[in-house]
Amino acid sequence: MATSFKQIEENLKTEAGKLLDAGKVSMVLAYGRGYDEKHPLPYVARSLADVDGMVFNEYCTANLARYLVRYPRGTKIGIAAKAADSRAVIQLIQEDKVKRDDLVILGIPVYGMKNAKTDEAIDAKTTCGLYNPVIYDVLLGEEVHGQPVLSPYEVLEKVEAMGQDERFAFWKKELDRCIRCYACRKACPMCYCDPCFIDQNKPKWGEKSPETGGNLMYHLTRFHHLAGRCIDCGECSRACPVDIPLYLFHKKVAKECEEMFGQAAGMSIDEKPALINFRVEDSDKILE
Amino acid sequence: MSFEPKILGIACNWCTYTGADLAGTTRLQYPQNLRVVRVMCSSRINPSFIFKAFQLGADGVLVGGCHPGDCHYNTGNLYARRRLAVTKKILEFSGMEPGRFRVEWISASEGNKFAEVVREFTEEIRNLGPQTKFKIS
Ligand code: SF4
Ligand code: SF4
Ligand code: FES
């Protein structure tokens, strides 16, 4: 039996309270009330009194690892992390953006999270499909047992089966709808570059207004920059106001990286990100 | 008029570019469709260069570097190999014909190989026809 959302919320408040009270962390990143229960907001608790404002329900999909890089190095932070979110934390540790010792990870086993826009259950179609955090200090509920119904890459079959021209038409149609609001990169825990390449003027990589060429440049390069780093939380696609299925491309790149380099992003703090690493025995086959 | 492919070559200074020089000084014939940009190492190549080249109308992109183990900076091409493999997969999944992008290891003494690769690649691109998918009109 999965722990209820109410119970997780209670546990979250208790554990966050303990950490703040003992001075072990200077803040806890969690979820707070939004304008309705479907739209909880990221929430920072800095003292025991703030803990009461925390909520946790099936719509708390945001990946809070996104906010870790905002604070100066060395800040002691407690963070509520669901399964994919914990992979983001691991990935950020691999990239030396945060230190393991500075974090207290409050792991949340997820079961039954929902997309606030569609009210559909979130599963391996749009995320990595894991139930339990990969890394945590305290687990705020019972581990969820059982295998995901789908493998995370099954959803790719349809697009993979397309011919080149059909696939190009598919992506052109999708990416042409992009309004360049950059919600995708804002939601992504791995998009922390400042400035982002697409905001640069010298060199100017692509048009900044929403049009075919600039959209293609922005997205292809973003997919590339996330290769071996995207932990498949699906937040970019949920954040997108025009519902572009970015997760399909990210999943494809992740799948290829796993096949070529034998490691998935954000699964162990002892690994190095695949693209800032190499093995002498890597084969030239990967270039074919 | 028959189609003459425009091909961007990106070659590392120490091996492939020197190999191209050798091909030239030994008077080897190869198609003039290739325009070479020299970089210091294959790992200097930002994948966006390749996307950009296609947007600006290249029909093919050929990257040349030292053989693995021979990079002037020891490990540059070992990183580049992984990175460019990802570039290739991304191009392919976006719907671009995979044959339009190629990576070859060509050493400074392989003038022959350089000429051979350029000949072969140009033919391949000629068969694929003009690249229109990424091109910004
Ligand atoms: S690219 Fe999307 S799915 Fe991947 S880590 Fe970023 S927000 Fe999550
Ligand atoms: S969130 Fe959607 S519309 Fe906004 S920049 Fe990203 S892909 Fe484009
Ligand atoms: S110097 Fe030739 S590949 Fe690095």
GROMACS .gro file of C-alpha atoms and ligand atoms in nm, chain A residues 178-184 219 240-242 244 246, ligand 2:
model
   21
  178CYS     CA    1   0.676   2.689  -2.975
  179ILE     CA    2   0.618   3.045  -2.853
  180ARG     CA    3   0.963   3.068  -2.692
  181CYS     CA    4   0.837   3.137  -2.344
  182TYR     CA    5   1.126   2.924  -2.210
  183ALA     CA    6   0.907   2.762  -1.948
  184CYS     CA    7   1.074   2.433  -2.044
  219HIS     CA    8   1.539   2.285  -2.923
  240CYS     CA    9   0.490   2.389  -2.186
  241PRO     CA   10   0.182   2.605  -2.247
  242VAL     CA   11   0.132   2.463  -2.595
  244ILE     CA   12   0.492   2.017  -2.716
  246LEU     CA   13   0.954   1.744  -2.554
  427SF4     S1   14   0.777   2.566  -2.281
  427SF4    FE1   15   0.695   2.507  -2.484
  427SF4     S2   16   0.642   2.701  -2.585
  427SF4    FE2   17   0.772   2.755  -2.409
  427SF4     S3   18   0.981   2.762  -2.498
  427SF4    FE3   19   0.954   2.553  -2.418
  427SF4     S4   20   0.878   2.433  -2.592
  427SF4    FE4   21   0.852   2.652  -2.646
   0.00000   0.00000   0.00000
